[in-house]
């Protein structure tokens, strides 16, 4: 069995490595030649615990080879980004480009799978492109959609043990895709059709975004009502069937903050809660920036000098080094716009240096600051001693643990 993975990113590369580790000859394709070279040298270009050893093994055994162009294989997997354009319109151009790259190599009996998070109907759209160029393949190849659910930092375990949803354009395609994934997935493989599988991925992440928006909305109400939202949620969750998530400084990352737009773009009239949840989660970051600026003004009025402010955390979620699409980064920038940066200390324990923000050590910033703003619940912040002499703005509940 030979498989070609188009896209060697956070999902494509680990999946290619694990498939190669289970006896599948894998060609990993990426347009970025340095990623190809690093992969063939047995070096990871992403951070994922335990993965580099696995990469070295499959490269040295010849089971995985990286290239900038695809090989003739039996199965082809599109695992490339699906960003959205400025107006939140989904952009499937990378999926289309990867499809066109493998299209000339396809032969009867082959399997073609999209893993990239995609708007409903993308799998059918790509089938139309394939059969438009290669009409003789119609009904002869197997086409399916299979989204991933892995959490960065736990990818190896989750790729093997998470259940997966597999949606073919027809029953036989679903069966061929199930047969492939069963070679390395121990989780249950749930059969469905392509549209349902596409929507399932969007539904999973949109449901989380809506749940987080509920928690963030509670935090805005409680701030006005003089209620400790962390205590409120802790008590409400004592109910056996209530599970309210945690408020934050906004929703970041390129999944939860992005995928709901794949639904609202196509169903603007029907997706009211999903659309409003996105607005609430985006507004929360703006609200946090305003709270900080107000606290700074109040300090200056009372103490007749500008405060030193410690912005604690820049990553998009706790205990990771990923700052892409981070609400905390947005807030830090908004706060720094309004004042000279001398008195703003930025802390991010998971990153050594940053090309925009001058980073300060966590304890030093905590000691020097008049106002301490907890934006991301990184573990090192939990060890900081209480300092009632300082003004604490806690947007992530870290002081409430
Ligand atoms: N967040 C909160 N409050 C919470 C939970 C999260 O404010 O109670 C924030 C986080 O700080 C972060 C954002 O939401 O800014 C997203 O966090 P996340 O924990 O959802 O992490 P992701 O985006 O890395 O992973 C999600 C996961 N999807 C679900 O949990 C339904 C993961 O399984 C998916 O594979 C991933 O999106 C993806 O690739 O789609």
PDB file of N, CA and C in Angstrom, residues 128-168:
ATOM      1  N   UNK A 128     -15.824  16.803  -8.655  1.00  0.00           N
ATOM      2  CA  UNK A 128     -16.180  17.418  -9.943  1.00  0.00           C
ATOM      3  C   UNK A 128     -14.940  17.835 -10.709  1.00  0.00           C
ATOM      4  N   UNK A 129     -13.943  18.370  -9.990  1.00  0.00           N
ATOM      5  CA  UNK A 129     -12.689  18.773 -10.640  1.00  0.00           C
ATOM      6  C   UNK A 129     -11.968  17.536 -11.179  1.00  0.00           C
ATOM      7  N   UNK A 130     -11.911  16.485 -10.356  1.00  0.00           N
ATOM      8  CA  UNK A 130     -11.206  15.262 -10.766  1.00  0.00           C
ATOM      9  C   UNK A 130     -11.849  14.681 -12.029  1.00  0.00           C
ATOM     10  N   UNK A 131     -13.177  14.511 -11.967  1.00  0.00           N
ATOM     11  CA  UNK A 131     -13.848  13.857 -13.104  1.00  0.00           C
ATOM     12  C   UNK A 131     -13.946  14.778 -14.312  1.00  0.00           C
ATOM     13  N   UNK A 132     -13.858  16.090 -14.066  1.00  0.00           N
ATOM     14  CA  UNK A 132     -13.839  17.037 -15.184  1.00  0.00           C
ATOM     15  C   UNK A 132     -12.581  16.840 -16.022  1.00  0.00           C
ATOM     16  N   UNK A 133     -11.473  16.593 -15.321  1.00  0.00           N
ATOM     17  CA  UNK A 133     -10.196  16.404 -16.040  1.00  0.00           C
ATOM     18  C   UNK A 133      -9.997  14.939 -16.457  1.00  0.00           C
ATOM     19  N   UNK A 134     -10.553  14.034 -15.634  1.00  0.00           N
ATOM     20  CA  UNK A 134     -10.314  12.595 -15.862  1.00  0.00           C
ATOM     21  C   UNK A 134     -11.664  11.863 -15.881  1.00  0.00           C
ATOM     22  N   UNK A 135     -12.496  12.104 -16.881  1.00  0.00           N
ATOM     23  CA  UNK A 135     -13.843  11.501 -16.908  1.00  0.00           C
ATOM     24  C   UNK A 135     -13.817   9.974 -16.844  1.00  0.00           C
ATOM     25  N   UNK A 136     -12.724   9.391 -17.283  1.00  0.00           N
ATOM     26  CA  UNK A 136     -12.672   7.908 -17.300  1.00  0.00           C
ATOM     27  C   UNK A 136     -12.587   7.326 -15.887  1.00  0.00           C
ATOM     28  N   UNK A 137     -12.300   8.230 -14.892  1.00  0.00           N
ATOM     29  CA  UNK A 137     -12.180   7.738 -13.510  1.00  0.00           C
ATOM     30  C   UNK A 137     -13.524   7.715 -12.782  1.00  0.00           C
ATOM     31  N   UNK A 138     -14.538   8.348 -13.412  1.00  0.00           N
ATOM     32  CA  UNK A 138     -15.836   8.430 -12.727  1.00  0.00           C
ATOM     33  C   UNK A 138     -16.318   7.026 -12.353  1.00  0.00           C
ATOM     34  N   UNK A 139     -16.639   6.865 -11.045  1.00  0.00           N
ATOM     35  CA  UNK A 139     -17.115   5.571 -10.565  1.00  0.00           C
ATOM     36  C   UNK A 139     -15.998   4.551 -10.397  1.00  0.00           C
ATOM     37  N   UNK A 140     -14.761   4.928 -10.711  1.00  0.00           N
ATOM     38  CA  UNK A 140     -13.657   3.958 -10.634  1.00  0.00           C
ATOM     39  C   UNK A 140     -12.724   4.229  -9.449  1.00  0.00           C
ATOM     40  N   UNK A 141     -12.808   5.467  -8.885  1.00  0.00           N
ATOM     41  CA  UNK A 141     -11.957   5.730  -7.710  1.00  0.00           C
ATOM     42  C   UNK A 141     -12.862   6.001  -6.510  1.00  0.00           C
ATOM     43  N   UNK A 142     -12.246   5.896  -5.312  1.00  0.00           N
ATOM     44  CA  UNK A 142     -13.023   6.039  -4.071  1.00  0.00           C
ATOM     45  C   UNK A 142     -12.710   7.396  -3.460  1.00  0.00           C
ATOM     46  N   UNK A 143     -13.760   8.169  -3.168  1.00  0.00           N
ATOM     47  CA  UNK A 143     -13.568   9.539  -2.675  1.00  0.00           C
ATOM     48  C   UNK A 143     -14.279   9.700  -1.329  1.00  0.00           C
ATOM     49  N   UNK A 144     -13.544  10.234  -0.332  1.00  0.00           N
ATOM     50  CA  UNK A 144     -14.150  10.364   1.012  1.00  0.00           C
ATOM     51  C   UNK A 144     -13.605  11.587   1.734  1.00  0.00           C
ATOM     52  N   UNK A 145     -14.303  11.944   2.821  1.00  0.00           N
ATOM     53  CA  UNK A 145     -13.868  13.038   3.693  1.00  0.00           C
ATOM     54  C   UNK A 145     -13.676  12.460   5.084  1.00  0.00           C
ATOM     55  N   UNK A 146     -12.515  12.784   5.710  1.00  0.00           N
ATOM     56  CA  UNK A 146     -12.275  12.255   7.059  1.00  0.00           C
ATOM     57  C   UNK A 146     -11.569  13.313   7.903  1.00  0.00           C
ATOM     58  N   UNK A 147     -12.301  14.061   8.739  1.00  0.00           N
ATOM     59  CA  UNK A 147     -11.697  15.120   9.541  1.00  0.00           C
ATOM     60  C   UNK A 147     -10.882  14.564  10.705  1.00  0.00           C
ATOM     61  N   UNK A 148      -9.994  15.403  11.256  1.00  0.00           N
ATOM     62  CA  UNK A 148      -9.210  14.960  12.419  1.00  0.00           C
ATOM     63  C   UNK A 148      -9.693  15.747  13.638  1.00  0.00           C
ATOM     64  N   UNK A 149      -9.334  15.245  14.822  1.00  0.00           N
ATOM     65  CA  UNK A 149      -9.792  15.887  16.069  1.00  0.00           C
ATOM     66  C   UNK A 149      -8.644  16.064  17.055  1.00  0.00           C
ATOM     67  N   UNK A 150      -7.421  15.942  16.568  1.00  0.00           N
ATOM     68  CA  UNK A 150      -6.317  15.850  17.528  1.00  0.00           C
ATOM     69  C   UNK A 150      -6.024  17.196  18.176  1.00  0.00           C
ATOM     70  N   UNK A 151      -5.522  17.131  19.399  1.00  0.00           N
ATOM     71  CA  UNK A 151      -5.146  18.329  20.145  1.00  0.00           C
ATOM     72  C   UNK A 151      -3.627  18.464  20.102  1.00  0.00           C
ATOM     73  N   UNK A 152      -3.095  19.558  19.569  1.00  0.00           N
ATOM     74  CA  UNK A 152      -1.631  19.719  19.544  1.00  0.00           C
ATOM     75  C   UNK A 152      -1.054  19.440  20.932  1.00  0.00           C
ATOM     76  N   UNK A 153       0.029  18.695  20.947  1.00  0.00           N
ATOM     77  CA  UNK A 153       0.661  18.323  22.230  1.00  0.00           C
ATOM     78  C   UNK A 153       0.305  16.897  22.596  1.00  0.00           C
ATOM     79  N   UNK A 154      -0.772  16.380  21.995  1.00  0.00           N
ATOM     80  CA  UNK A 154      -1.183  14.990  22.319  1.00  0.00           C
ATOM     81  C   UNK A 154      -1.514  14.243  21.039  1.00  0.00           C
ATOM     82  N   UNK A 155      -0.873  14.695  19.936  1.00  0.00           N
ATOM     83  CA  UNK A 155      -1.259  14.240  18.600  1.00  0.00           C
ATOM     84  C   UNK A 155      -1.041  12.746  18.403  1.00  0.00           C
ATOM     85  N   UNK A 156       0.118  12.249  18.819  1.00  0.00           N
ATOM     86  CA  UNK A 156       0.427  10.839  18.547  1.00  0.00           C
ATOM     87  C   UNK A 156      -0.640   9.936  19.158  1.00  0.00           C
ATOM     88  N   UNK A 157      -0.964  10.193  20.430  1.00  0.00           N
ATOM     89  CA  UNK A 157      -1.961   9.349  21.101  1.00  0.00           C
ATOM     90  C   UNK A 157      -3.330   9.508  20.436  1.00  0.00           C
ATOM     91  N   UNK A 158      -3.711  10.757  20.190  1.00  0.00           N
ATOM     92  CA  UNK A 158      -5.072  10.990  19.697  1.00  0.00           C
ATOM     93  C   UNK A 158      -5.261  10.520  18.262  1.00  0.00           C
ATOM     94  N   UNK A 159      -4.203  10.618  17.440  1.00  0.00           N
ATOM     95  CA  UNK A 159      -4.343  10.151  16.045  1.00  0.00           C
ATOM     96  C   UNK A 159      -4.663   8.656  16.001  1.00  0.00           C
ATOM     97  N   UNK A 160      -4.155   7.943  16.992  1.00  0.00           N
ATOM     98  CA  UNK A 160      -4.349   6.477  17.005  1.00  0.00           C
ATOM     99  C   UNK A 160      -5.620   6.111  17.768  1.00  0.00           C
ATOM    100  N   UNK A 161      -5.910   6.841  18.852  1.00  0.00           N
ATOM    101  CA  UNK A 161      -6.990   6.386  19.735  1.00  0.00           C
ATOM    102  C   UNK A 161      -8.318   7.124  19.597  1.00  0.00           C
ATOM    103  N   UNK A 162      -8.301   8.339  19.004  1.00  0.00           N
ATOM    104  CA  UNK A 162      -9.591   9.027  18.839  1.00  0.00           C
ATOM    105  C   UNK A 162     -10.479   8.271  17.838  1.00  0.00           C
ATOM    106  N   UNK A 163     -11.781   8.288  18.102  1.00  0.00           N
ATOM    107  CA  UNK A 163     -12.709   7.812  17.060  1.00  0.00           C
ATOM    108  C   UNK A 163     -12.581   8.737  15.858  1.00  0.00           C
ATOM    109  N   UNK A 164     -12.925   8.190  14.669  1.00  0.00           N
ATOM    110  CA  UNK A 164     -12.927   9.057  13.487  1.00  0.00           C
ATOM    111  C   UNK A 164     -14.230   8.885  12.719  1.00  0.00           C
ATOM    112  N   UNK A 165     -14.637   9.952  12.061  1.00  0.00           N
ATOM    113  CA  UNK A 165     -15.843   9.940  11.231  1.00  0.00           C
ATOM    114  C   UNK A 165     -15.369   9.876   9.779  1.00  0.00           C
ATOM    115  N   UNK A 166     -15.900   8.913   9.027  1.00  0.00           N
ATOM    116  CA  UNK A 166     -15.429   8.731   7.641  1.00  0.00           C
ATOM    117  C   UNK A 166     -16.627   8.783   6.700  1.00  0.00           C
ATOM    118  N   UNK A 167     -16.633   9.800   5.816  1.00  0.00           N
ATOM    119  CA  UNK A 167     -17.800  10.001   4.947  1.00  0.00           C
ATOM    120  C   UNK A 167     -17.425   9.887   3.484  1.00  0.00           C
ATOM    121  N   UNK A 168     -17.855   8.816   2.821  1.00  0.00           N
ATOM    122  CA  UNK A 168     -17.570   8.636   1.396  1.00  0.00           C
ATOM    123  C   UNK A 168     -18.654   9.241   0.526  1.00  0.00           C
TER     124      UNK A 168
END
